[in-house]
Amino acid sequence: MVENKKIEFLEQDHIYLVDGVITPSLTQIIKLINGSKYDFVNKDILEQARDFGILVHKDIETQKFETESGKKWKELTNELDLSVVYNELQLYLEIDNKVVCCGTCDNLMLQKSTNTYWLLDTKNTAKLCKKDHIIQLNAYRTMIKQRLGINVSYLGIVHLPPKELEKSKVVMFDIAENETLEKIKGVL
């Protein structure tokens, strides 16, 4: 494991700093790779969705589970025998010894029965964008390996569609670390 640098997140401007240097977010890198899927969505709708997502993430982070989405998240992760190791873990990715982006991983979990690590991100959208999520999860997996020395065995999205909460589920993704790093290198 390498020495870790200091990460700061300026929430109001959604800016990451690594050792005081402005660093792109993983979301910005993914937009360069796949384009933005929200360019044509009404700004007010995006703000409402963002605010709802923040509310659900805070509910899960604090483990209060006061929202219906938070309760569903707890139910789904309990069914998998998962316990939280880290919530809202800020990380950075290095390629060729250079910091290239930062991100905040929702949940690093431990499955107690198998002693394996799971990386779960929570999405409160009607539909998943799998081509974005596979990059996000694999980049976080690499960041966790680089920063913490932990090998994550499973990648998933806890999908909590707000208007159809009964359809909530954990969607698993393949480990595709090399392909992900090549895609990121391609836009640097």
mmCIF file with all atom_site columns, C-alpha atoms in Angstrom:
data_model
loop_
_atom_site.group_PDB
_atom_site.id
_atom_site.type_symbol
_atom_site.label_atom_id
_atom_site.label_alt_id
_atom_site.label_comp_id
_atom_site.label_asym_id
_atom_site.label_entity_id
_atom_site.label_seq_id
_atom_site.pdbx_PDB_ins_code
_atom_site.Cartn_x
_atom_site.Cartn_y
_atom_site.Cartn_z
_atom_site.occupancy
_atom_site.B_iso_or_equiv
_atom_site.pdbx_formal_charge
_atom_site.auth_seq_id
_atom_site.auth_comp_id
_atom_site.auth_asym_id
_atom_site.auth_atom_id
_atom_site.pdbx_PDB_model_num
ATOM 1   C CA . MET A 1 1   ? 0.000   0.000   0.000   1.00 0.00 ? 1   MET A CA 1
ATOM 2   C CA . VAL A 1 2   ? 1.301   3.446   -0.901  1.00 0.00 ? 2   VAL A CA 1
ATOM 3   C CA . GLU A 1 3   ? 1.294   6.594   1.175   1.00 0.00 ? 3   GLU A CA 1
ATOM 4   C CA . ASN A 1 4   ? -2.046  8.340   0.813   1.00 0.00 ? 4   ASN A CA 1
ATOM 5   C CA . LYS A 1 5   ? -2.439  11.958  -0.177  1.00 0.00 ? 5   LYS A CA 1
ATOM 6   C CA . LYS A 1 6   ? -4.881  14.392  1.421   1.00 0.00 ? 6   LYS A CA 1
ATOM 7   C CA . ILE A 1 7   ? -8.277  14.589  -0.307  1.00 0.00 ? 7   ILE A CA 1
ATOM 8   C CA . GLU A 1 8   ? -10.623 17.529  0.151   1.00 0.00 ? 8   GLU A CA 1
ATOM 9   C CA . PHE A 1 9   ? -14.088 17.796  -1.360  1.00 0.00 ? 9   PHE A CA 1
ATOM 10  C CA . LEU A 1 10  ? -15.632 21.236  -1.816  1.00 0.00 ? 10  LEU A CA 1
ATOM 11  C CA . GLU A 1 11  ? -19.268 20.174  -1.871  1.00 0.00 ? 11  GLU A CA 1
ATOM 12  C CA . GLN A 1 12  ? -20.807 23.464  -3.022  1.00 0.00 ? 12  GLN A CA 1
ATOM 13  C CA . ASP A 1 13  ? -18.696 23.520  -6.194  1.00 0.00 ? 13  ASP A CA 1
ATOM 14  C CA . HIS A 1 14  ? -18.318 19.716  -6.469  1.00 0.00 ? 14  HIS A CA 1
ATOM 15  C CA . ILE A 1 15  ? -14.541 20.042  -6.668  1.00 0.00 ? 15  ILE A CA 1
ATOM 16  C CA . TYR A 1 16  ? -11.936 17.590  -5.413  1.00 0.00 ? 16  TYR A CA 1
ATOM 17  C CA . LEU A 1 17  ? -8.476  18.649  -4.270  1.00 0.00 ? 17  LEU A CA 1
ATOM 18  C CA . VAL A 1 18  ? -5.630  16.182  -3.814  1.00 0.00 ? 18  VAL A CA 1
ATOM 19  C CA . ASP A 1 19  ? -2.816  17.710  -1.781  1.00 0.00 ? 19  ASP A CA 1
ATOM 20  C CA . GLY A 1 20  ? -4.315  21.103  -2.690  1.00 0.00 ? 20  GLY A CA 1
ATOM 21  C CA . VAL A 1 21  ? -4.425  20.470  -6.463  1.00 0.00 ? 21  VAL A CA 1
ATOM 22  C CA . ILE A 1 22  ? -7.781  20.533  -8.289  1.00 0.00 ? 22  ILE A CA 1
ATOM 23  C CA . THR A 1 23  ? -8.402  17.018  -9.597  1.00 0.00 ? 23  THR A CA 1
ATOM 24  C CA . PRO A 1 24  ? -11.140 15.816  -11.966 1.00 0.00 ? 24  PRO A CA 1
ATOM 25  C CA . SER A 1 25  ? -13.925 13.745  -10.501 1.00 0.00 ? 25  SER A CA 1
ATOM 26  C CA . LEU A 1 26  ? -14.531 10.217  -11.726 1.00 0.00 ? 26  LEU A CA 1
ATOM 27  C CA . THR A 1 27  ? -17.929 11.447  -12.939 1.00 0.00 ? 27  THR A CA 1
ATOM 28  C CA . GLN A 1 28  ? -16.183 14.010  -15.169 1.00 0.00 ? 28  GLN A CA 1
ATOM 29  C CA . ILE A 1 29  ? -13.922 11.280  -16.580 1.00 0.00 ? 29  ILE A CA 1
ATOM 30  C CA . ILE A 1 30  ? -16.921 9.008   -17.263 1.00 0.00 ? 30  ILE A CA 1
ATOM 31  C CA . LYS A 1 31  ? -18.654 11.873  -19.113 1.00 0.00 ? 31  LYS A CA 1
ATOM 32  C CA . LEU A 1 32  ? -15.575 12.203  -21.323 1.00 0.00 ? 32  LEU A CA 1
ATOM 33  C CA . ILE A 1 33  ? -15.725 8.467   -22.078 1.00 0.00 ? 33  ILE A CA 1
ATOM 34  C CA . ASN A 1 34  ? -19.479 7.978   -22.542 1.00 0.00 ? 34  ASN A CA 1
ATOM 35  C CA . GLY A 1 35  ? -20.925 11.489  -22.897 1.00 0.00 ? 35  GLY A CA 1
ATOM 36  C CA . SER A 1 36  ? -23.484 13.067  -20.590 1.00 0.00 ? 36  SER A CA 1
ATOM 37  C CA . LYS A 1 37  ? -26.900 11.463  -20.383 1.00 0.00 ? 37  LYS A CA 1
ATOM 38  C CA . TYR A 1 38  ? -28.481 14.418  -18.576 1.00 0.00 ? 38  TYR A CA 1
ATOM 39  C CA . ASP A 1 39  ? -27.733 17.331  -20.922 1.00 0.00 ? 39  ASP A CA 1
ATOM 40  C CA . PHE A 1 40  ? -31.330 17.519  -22.141 1.00 0.00 ? 40  PHE A CA 1
ATOM 41  C CA . VAL A 1 41  ? -33.088 17.020  -18.791 1.00 0.00 ? 41  VAL A CA 1
ATOM 42  C CA . ASN A 1 42  ? -34.831 20.013  -17.238 1.00 0.00 ? 42  ASN A CA 1
ATOM 43  C CA . LYS A 1 43  ? -32.602 21.682  -14.612 1.00 0.00 ? 43  LYS A CA 1
ATOM 44  C CA . ASP A 1 44  ? -35.368 21.737  -11.965 1.00 0.00 ? 44  ASP A CA 1
ATOM 45  C CA . ILE A 1 45  ? -35.959 17.999  -12.383 1.00 0.00 ? 45  ILE A CA 1
ATOM 46  C CA . LEU A 1 46  ? -32.229 17.333  -12.051 1.00 0.00 ? 46  LEU A CA 1
ATOM 47  C CA . GLU A 1 47  ? -32.066 19.423  -8.863  1.00 0.00 ? 47  GLU A CA 1
ATOM 48  C CA . GLN A 1 48  ? -35.033 17.549  -7.346  1.00 0.00 ? 48  GLN A CA 1
ATOM 49  C CA . ALA A 1 49  ? -33.448 14.209  -8.206  1.00 0.00 ? 49  ALA A CA 1
ATOM 50  C CA . ARG A 1 50  ? -30.096 15.329  -6.775  1.00 0.00 ? 50  ARG A CA 1
ATOM 51  C CA . ASP A 1 51  ? -31.726 16.514  -3.539  1.00 0.00 ? 51  ASP A CA 1
ATOM 52  C CA . PHE A 1 52  ? -33.604 13.222  -3.173  1.00 0.00 ? 52  PHE A CA 1
ATOM 53  C CA . GLY A 1 53  ? -30.401 11.263  -3.832  1.00 0.00 ? 53  GLY A CA 1
ATOM 54  C CA . ILE A 1 54  ? -28.556 13.290  -1.181  1.00 0.00 ? 54  ILE A CA 1
ATOM 55  C CA . LEU A 1 55  ? -31.350 12.603  1.334   1.00 0.00 ? 55  LEU A CA 1
ATOM 56  C CA . VAL A 1 56  ? -31.235 8.842   0.711   1.00 0.00 ? 56  VAL A CA 1
ATOM 57  C CA . HIS A 1 57  ? -27.414 8.713   0.778   1.00 0.00 ? 57  HIS A CA 1
ATOM 58  C CA . LYS A 1 58  ? -27.338 10.606  4.108   1.00 0.00 ? 58  LYS A CA 1
ATOM 59  C CA . ASP A 1 59  ? -29.960 8.225   5.517   1.00 0.00 ? 59  ASP A CA 1
ATOM 60  C CA . ILE A 1 60  ? -27.800 5.238   4.543   1.00 0.00 ? 60  ILE A CA 1
ATOM 61  C CA . GLU A 1 61  ? -24.521 6.892   5.604   1.00 0.00 ? 61  GLU A CA 1
ATOM 62  C CA . THR A 1 62  ? -25.864 7.676   9.085   1.00 0.00 ? 62  THR A CA 1
ATOM 63  C CA . GLN A 1 63  ? -27.559 4.248   9.219   1.00 0.00 ? 63  GLN A CA 1
ATOM 64  C CA . LYS A 1 64  ? -30.766 5.810   10.509  1.00 0.00 ? 64  LYS A CA 1
ATOM 65  C CA . PHE A 1 65  ? -32.866 4.218   7.738   1.00 0.00 ? 65  PHE A CA 1
ATOM 66  C CA . GLU A 1 66  ? -35.725 6.696   8.109   1.00 0.00 ? 66  GLU A CA 1
ATOM 67  C CA . THR A 1 67  ? -36.592 6.907   4.409   1.00 0.00 ? 67  THR A CA 1
ATOM 68  C CA . GLU A 1 68  ? -38.409 4.120   2.567   1.00 0.00 ? 68  GLU A CA 1
ATOM 69  C CA . SER A 1 69  ? -35.392 3.893   0.226   1.00 0.00 ? 69  SER A CA 1
ATOM 70  C CA . GLY A 1 70  ? -33.026 3.618   3.191   1.00 0.00 ? 70  GLY A CA 1
ATOM 71  C CA . LYS A 1 71  ? -35.134 0.854   4.724   1.00 0.00 ? 71  LYS A CA 1
ATOM 72  C CA . LYS A 1 72  ? -35.130 -1.011  1.395   1.00 0.00 ? 72  LYS A CA 1
ATOM 73  C CA . TRP A 1 73  ? -31.324 -0.611  1.133   1.00 0.00 ? 73  TRP A CA 1
ATOM 74  C CA . LYS A 1 74  ? -30.947 -2.122  4.609   1.00 0.00 ? 74  LYS A CA 1
ATOM 75  C CA . GLU A 1 75  ? -33.261 -5.014  3.732   1.00 0.00 ? 75  GLU A CA 1
ATOM 76  C CA . LEU A 1 76  ? -31.350 -5.815  0.517   1.00 0.00 ? 76  LEU A CA 1
ATOM 77  C CA . THR A 1 77  ? -27.893 -5.656  2.131   1.00 0.00 ? 77  THR A CA 1
ATOM 78  C CA . ASN A 1 78  ? -29.066 -7.719  5.125   1.00 0.00 ? 78  ASN A CA 1
ATOM 79  C CA . GLU A 1 79  ? -30.318 -10.436 2.751   1.00 0.00 ? 79  GLU A CA 1
ATOM 80  C CA . LEU A 1 80  ? -26.754 -10.649 1.400   1.00 0.00 ? 80  LEU A CA 1
ATOM 81  C CA . ASP A 1 81  ? -25.251 -10.772 4.913   1.00 0.00 ? 81  ASP A CA 1
ATOM 82  C CA . LEU A 1 82  ? -23.325 -7.534  4.278   1.00 0.00 ? 82  LEU A CA 1
ATOM 83  C CA . SER A 1 83  ? -22.006 -5.126  6.881   1.00 0.00 ? 83  SER A CA 1
ATOM 84  C CA . VAL A 1 84  ? -20.581 -1.676  6.231   1.00 0.00 ? 84  VAL A CA 1
ATOM 85  C CA . VAL A 1 85  ? -16.805 -1.300  6.423   1.00 0.00 ? 85  VAL A CA 1
ATOM 86  C CA . TYR A 1 86  ? -16.701 2.237   4.954   1.00 0.00 ? 86  TYR A CA 1
ATOM 87  C CA . ASN A 1 87  ? -19.429 4.711   3.962   1.00 0.00 ? 87  ASN A CA 1
ATOM 88  C CA . GLU A 1 88  ? -18.819 7.642   1.612   1.00 0.00 ? 88  GLU A CA 1
ATOM 89  C CA . LEU A 1 89  ? -15.147 6.788   1.175   1.00 0.00 ? 89  LEU A CA 1
ATOM 90  C CA . GLN A 1 90  ? -13.214 9.495   -0.696  1.00 0.00 ? 90  GLN A CA 1
ATOM 91  C CA . LEU A 1 91  ? -10.535 8.027   -2.939  1.00 0.00 ? 91  LEU A CA 1
ATOM 92  C CA . TYR A 1 92  ? -8.230  8.936   -5.801  1.00 0.00 ? 92  TYR A CA 1
ATOM 93  C CA . LEU A 1 93  ? -6.963  6.925   -8.750  1.00 0.00 ? 93  LEU A CA 1
ATOM 94  C CA . GLU A 1 94  ? -3.344  6.850   -9.814  1.00 0.00 ? 94  GLU A CA 1
ATOM 95  C CA . ILE A 1 95  ? -2.209  5.751   -13.252 1.00 0.00 ? 95  ILE A CA 1
ATOM 96  C CA . ASP A 1 96  ? 1.527   5.662   -13.970 1.00 0.00 ? 96  ASP A CA 1
ATOM 97  C CA . ASN A 1 97  ? 2.164   7.276   -10.541 1.00 0.00 ? 97  ASN A CA 1
ATOM 98  C CA . LYS A 1 98  ? -0.010  10.293  -11.406 1.00 0.00 ? 98  LYS A CA 1
ATOM 99  C CA . VAL A 1 99  ? -3.322  11.166  -9.714  1.00 0.00 ? 99  VAL A CA 1
ATOM 100 C CA . VAL A 1 100 ? -5.907  11.257  -12.506 1.00 0.00 ? 100 VAL A CA 1
ATOM 101 C CA . CYS A 1 101 ? -9.280  11.515  -10.728 1.00 0.00 ? 101 CYS A CA 1
ATOM 102 C CA . CYS A 1 102 ? -11.168 11.317  -7.444  1.00 0.00 ? 102 CYS A CA 1
ATOM 103 C CA . GLY A 1 103 ? -14.475 9.917   -6.336  1.00 0.00 ? 103 GLY A CA 1
ATOM 104 C CA . THR A 1 104 ? -16.574 9.030   -3.343  1.00 0.00 ? 104 THR A CA 1
ATOM 105 C CA . CYS A 1 105 ? -17.460 5.359   -3.030  1.00 0.00 ? 105 CYS A CA 1
ATOM 106 C CA . ASP A 1 106 ? -20.832 4.861   -1.378  1.00 0.00 ? 106 ASP A CA 1
ATOM 107 C CA . ASN A 1 107 ? -20.189 1.610   0.476   1.00 0.00 ? 107 ASN A CA 1
ATOM 108 C CA . LEU A 1 108 ? -17.390 -0.864  0.962   1.00 0.00 ? 108 LEU A CA 1
ATOM 109 C CA . MET A 1 109 ? -19.057 -3.870  2.555   1.00 0.00 ? 109 MET A CA 1
ATOM 110 C CA . LEU A 1 110 ? -17.935 -7.156  4.074   1.00 0.00 ? 110 LEU A CA 1
ATOM 111 C CA . GLN A 1 111 ? -19.941 -10.319 3.569   1.00 0.00 ? 111 GLN A CA 1
ATOM 112 C CA . LYS A 1 112 ? -19.532 -11.982 6.922   1.00 0.00 ? 112 LYS A CA 1
ATOM 113 C CA . SER A 1 113 ? -20.359 -15.530 5.836   1.00 0.00 ? 113 SER A CA 1
ATOM 114 C CA . THR A 1 114 ? -17.642 -15.618 3.124   1.00 0.00 ? 114 THR A CA 1
ATOM 115 C CA . ASN A 1 115 ? -15.254 -12.936 4.426   1.00 0.00 ? 115 ASN A CA 1
ATOM 116 C CA . THR A 1 116 ? -15.322 -11.220 1.008   1.00 0.00 ? 116 THR A CA 1
ATOM 117 C CA . TYR A 1 117 ? -15.455 -7.528  0.199   1.00 0.00 ? 117 TYR A CA 1
ATOM 118 C CA . TRP A 1 118 ? -18.248 -6.015  -1.853  1.00 0.00 ? 118 TRP A CA 1
ATOM 119 C CA . LEU A 1 119 ? -18.328 -2.540  -3.358  1.00 0.00 ? 119 LEU A CA 1
ATOM 120 C CA . LEU A 1 120 ? -21.863 -1.181  -3.601  1.00 0.00 ? 120 LEU A CA 1
ATOM 121 C CA . ASP A 1 121 ? -23.037 2.096   -5.037  1.00 0.00 ? 121 ASP A CA 1
ATOM 122 C CA . THR A 1 122 ? -26.585 3.317   -4.498  1.00 0.00 ? 122 THR A CA 1
ATOM 123 C CA . LYS A 1 123 ? -28.654 4.684   -7.374  1.00 0.00 ? 123 LYS A CA 1
ATOM 124 C CA . ASN A 1 124 ? -32.039 6.360   -6.976  1.00 0.00 ? 124 ASN A CA 1
ATOM 125 C CA . THR A 1 125 ? -32.792 6.606   -10.681 1.00 0.00 ? 125 THR A CA 1
ATOM 126 C CA . ALA A 1 126 ? -35.628 5.097   -12.694 1.00 0.00 ? 126 ALA A CA 1
ATOM 127 C CA . LYS A 1 127 ? -33.115 3.308   -14.936 1.00 0.00 ? 127 LYS A CA 1
ATOM 128 C CA . LEU A 1 128 ? -29.474 2.317   -14.599 1.00 0.00 ? 128 LEU A CA 1
ATOM 129 C CA . CYS A 1 129 ? -26.790 3.405   -17.061 1.00 0.00 ? 129 CYS A CA 1
ATOM 130 C CA . LYS A 1 130 ? -24.729 0.226   -17.035 1.00 0.00 ? 130 LYS A CA 1
ATOM 131 C CA . LYS A 1 131 ? -21.964 1.533   -19.321 1.00 0.00 ? 131 LYS A CA 1
ATOM 132 C CA . ASP A 1 132 ? -21.280 4.316   -16.787 1.00 0.00 ? 132 ASP A CA 1
ATOM 133 C CA . HIS A 1 133 ? -21.666 2.115   -13.712 1.00 0.00 ? 133 HIS A CA 1
ATOM 134 C CA . ILE A 1 134 ? -19.220 -0.560  -14.842 1.00 0.00 ? 134 ILE A CA 1
ATOM 135 C CA . ILE A 1 135 ? -16.530 2.114   -15.237 1.00 0.00 ? 135 ILE A CA 1
ATOM 136 C CA . GLN A 1 136 ? -17.414 3.738   -11.917 1.00 0.00 ? 136 GLN A CA 1
ATOM 137 C CA . LEU A 1 137 ? -17.377 0.501   -9.927  1.00 0.00 ? 137 LEU A CA 1
ATOM 138 C CA . ASN A 1 138 ? -14.187 -0.835  -11.494 1.00 0.00 ? 138 ASN A CA 1
ATOM 139 C CA . ALA A 1 139 ? -12.386 2.477   -11.000 1.00 0.00 ? 139 ALA A CA 1
ATOM 140 C CA . TYR A 1 140 ? -13.441 2.485   -7.325  1.00 0.00 ? 140 TYR A CA 1
ATOM 141 C CA . ARG A 1 141 ? -12.267 -1.121  -7.020  1.00 0.00 ? 141 ARG A CA 1
ATOM 142 C CA . THR A 1 142 ? -8.831  -0.091  -8.304  1.00 0.00 ? 142 THR A CA 1
ATOM 143 C CA . MET A 1 143 ? -8.764  2.948   -5.993  1.00 0.00 ? 143 MET A CA 1
ATOM 144 C CA . ILE A 1 144 ? -9.569  0.757   -2.983  1.00 0.00 ? 144 ILE A CA 1
ATOM 145 C CA . LYS A 1 145 ? -6.816  -1.668  -3.935  1.00 0.00 ? 145 LYS A CA 1
ATOM 146 C CA . GLN A 1 146 ? -4.338  1.215   -4.396  1.00 0.00 ? 146 GLN A CA 1
ATOM 147 C CA . ARG A 1 147 ? -5.298  3.173   -1.272  1.00 0.00 ? 147 ARG A CA 1
ATOM 148 C CA . LEU A 1 148 ? -6.325  0.467   1.212   1.00 0.00 ? 148 LEU A CA 1
ATOM 149 C CA . GLY A 1 149 ? -4.760  -2.725  -0.116  1.00 0.00 ? 149 GLY A CA 1
ATOM 150 C CA . ILE A 1 150 ? -8.173  -4.434  -0.107  1.00 0.00 ? 150 ILE A CA 1
ATOM 151 C CA . ASN A 1 151 ? -9.163  -6.756  -2.942  1.00 0.00 ? 151 ASN A CA 1
ATOM 152 C CA . VAL A 1 152 ? -12.872 -6.291  -3.680  1.00 0.00 ? 152 VAL A CA 1
ATOM 153 C CA . SER A 1 153 ? -14.499 -9.498  -4.936  1.00 0.00 ? 153 SER A CA 1
ATOM 154 C CA . TYR A 1 154 ? -17.955 -8.237  -5.931  1.00 0.00 ? 154 TYR A CA 1
ATOM 155 C CA . LEU A 1 155 ? -19.261 -5.063  -7.560  1.00 0.00 ? 155 LEU A CA 1
ATOM 156 C CA . GLY A 1 156 ? -22.880 -3.987  -7.455  1.00 0.00 ? 156 GLY A CA 1
ATOM 157 C CA . ILE A 1 157 ? -25.440 -1.240  -7.624  1.00 0.00 ? 157 ILE A CA 1
ATOM 158 C CA . VAL A 1 158 ? -28.227 -1.092  -5.063  1.00 0.00 ? 158 VAL A CA 1
ATOM 159 C CA . HIS A 1 159 ? -30.937 0.150   -7.420  1.00 0.00 ? 159 HIS A CA 1
ATOM 160 C CA . LEU A 1 160 ? -33.732 1.937   -5.576  1.00 0.00 ? 160 LEU A CA 1
ATOM 161 C CA . PRO A 1 161 ? -36.078 3.342   -8.261  1.00 0.00 ? 161 PRO A CA 1
ATOM 162 C CA . PRO A 1 162 ? -37.988 6.057   -6.355  1.00 0.00 ? 162 PRO A CA 1
ATOM 163 C CA . LYS A 1 163 ? -41.393 5.558   -8.005  1.00 0.00 ? 163 LYS A CA 1
ATOM 164 C CA . GLU A 1 164 ? -41.156 1.755   -8.041  1.00 0.00 ? 164 GLU A CA 1
ATOM 165 C CA . LEU A 1 165 ? -39.394 0.907   -4.780  1.00 0.00 ? 165 LEU A CA 1
ATOM 166 C CA . GLU A 1 166 ? -40.884 -2.602  -4.862  1.00 0.00 ? 166 GLU A CA 1
ATOM 167 C CA . LYS A 1 167 ? -38.603 -3.283  -7.875  1.00 0.00 ? 167 LYS A CA 1
ATOM 168 C CA . SER A 1 168 ? -35.463 -2.469  -5.874  1.00 0.00 ? 168 SER A CA 1
ATOM 169 C CA . LYS A 1 169 ? -32.602 -4.928  -6.230  1.00 0.00 ? 169 LYS A CA 1
ATOM 170 C CA . VAL A 1 170 ? -28.852 -5.360  -6.170  1.00 0.00 ? 170 VAL A CA 1
ATOM 171 C CA . VAL A 1 171 ? -27.504 -5.453  -9.724  1.00 0.00 ? 171 VAL A CA 1
ATOM 172 C CA . MET A 1 172 ? -24.114 -7.135  -10.025 1.00 0.00 ? 172 MET A CA 1
ATOM 173 C CA . PHE A 1 173 ? -21.364 -6.032  -12.434 1.00 0.00 ? 173 PHE A CA 1
ATOM 174 C CA . ASP A 1 174 ? -18.364 -7.846  -13.854 1.00 0.00 ? 174 ASP A CA 1
ATOM 175 C CA . ILE A 1 175 ? -14.862 -7.008  -12.762 1.00 0.00 ? 175 ILE A CA 1
ATOM 176 C CA . ALA A 1 176 ? -13.273 -5.297  -15.773 1.00 0.00 ? 176 ALA A CA 1
ATOM 177 C CA . GLU A 1 177 ? -10.351 -3.448  -14.229 1.00 0.00 ? 177 GLU A CA 1
ATOM 178 C CA . ASN A 1 178 ? -7.958  -3.496  -17.200 1.00 0.00 ? 178 ASN A CA 1
ATOM 179 C CA . GLU A 1 179 ? -10.614 -2.373  -19.684 1.00 0.00 ? 179 GLU A CA 1
ATOM 180 C CA . THR A 1 180 ? -11.678 0.417   -17.332 1.00 0.00 ? 180 THR A CA 1
ATOM 181 C CA . LEU A 1 181 ? -8.137  1.706   -16.879 1.00 0.00 ? 181 LEU A CA 1
ATOM 182 C CA . GLU A 1 182 ? -7.611  1.671   -20.660 1.00 0.00 ? 182 GLU A CA 1
ATOM 183 C CA . LYS A 1 183 ? -10.811 3.710   -21.167 1.00 0.00 ? 183 LYS A CA 1
ATOM 184 C CA . ILE A 1 184 ? -9.687  6.244   -18.558 1.00 0.00 ? 184 ILE A CA 1
ATOM 185 C CA . LYS A 1 185 ? -6.206  6.486   -20.094 1.00 0.00 ? 185 LYS A CA 1
ATOM 186 C CA . GLY A 1 186 ? -7.860  7.106   -23.463 1.00 0.00 ? 186 GLY A CA 1
ATOM 187 C CA . VAL A 1 187 ? -9.372  10.416  -22.322 1.00 0.00 ? 187 VAL A CA 1
ATOM 188 C CA . LEU A 1 188 ? -6.442  11.766  -20.303 1.00 0.00 ? 188 LEU A CA 1
#
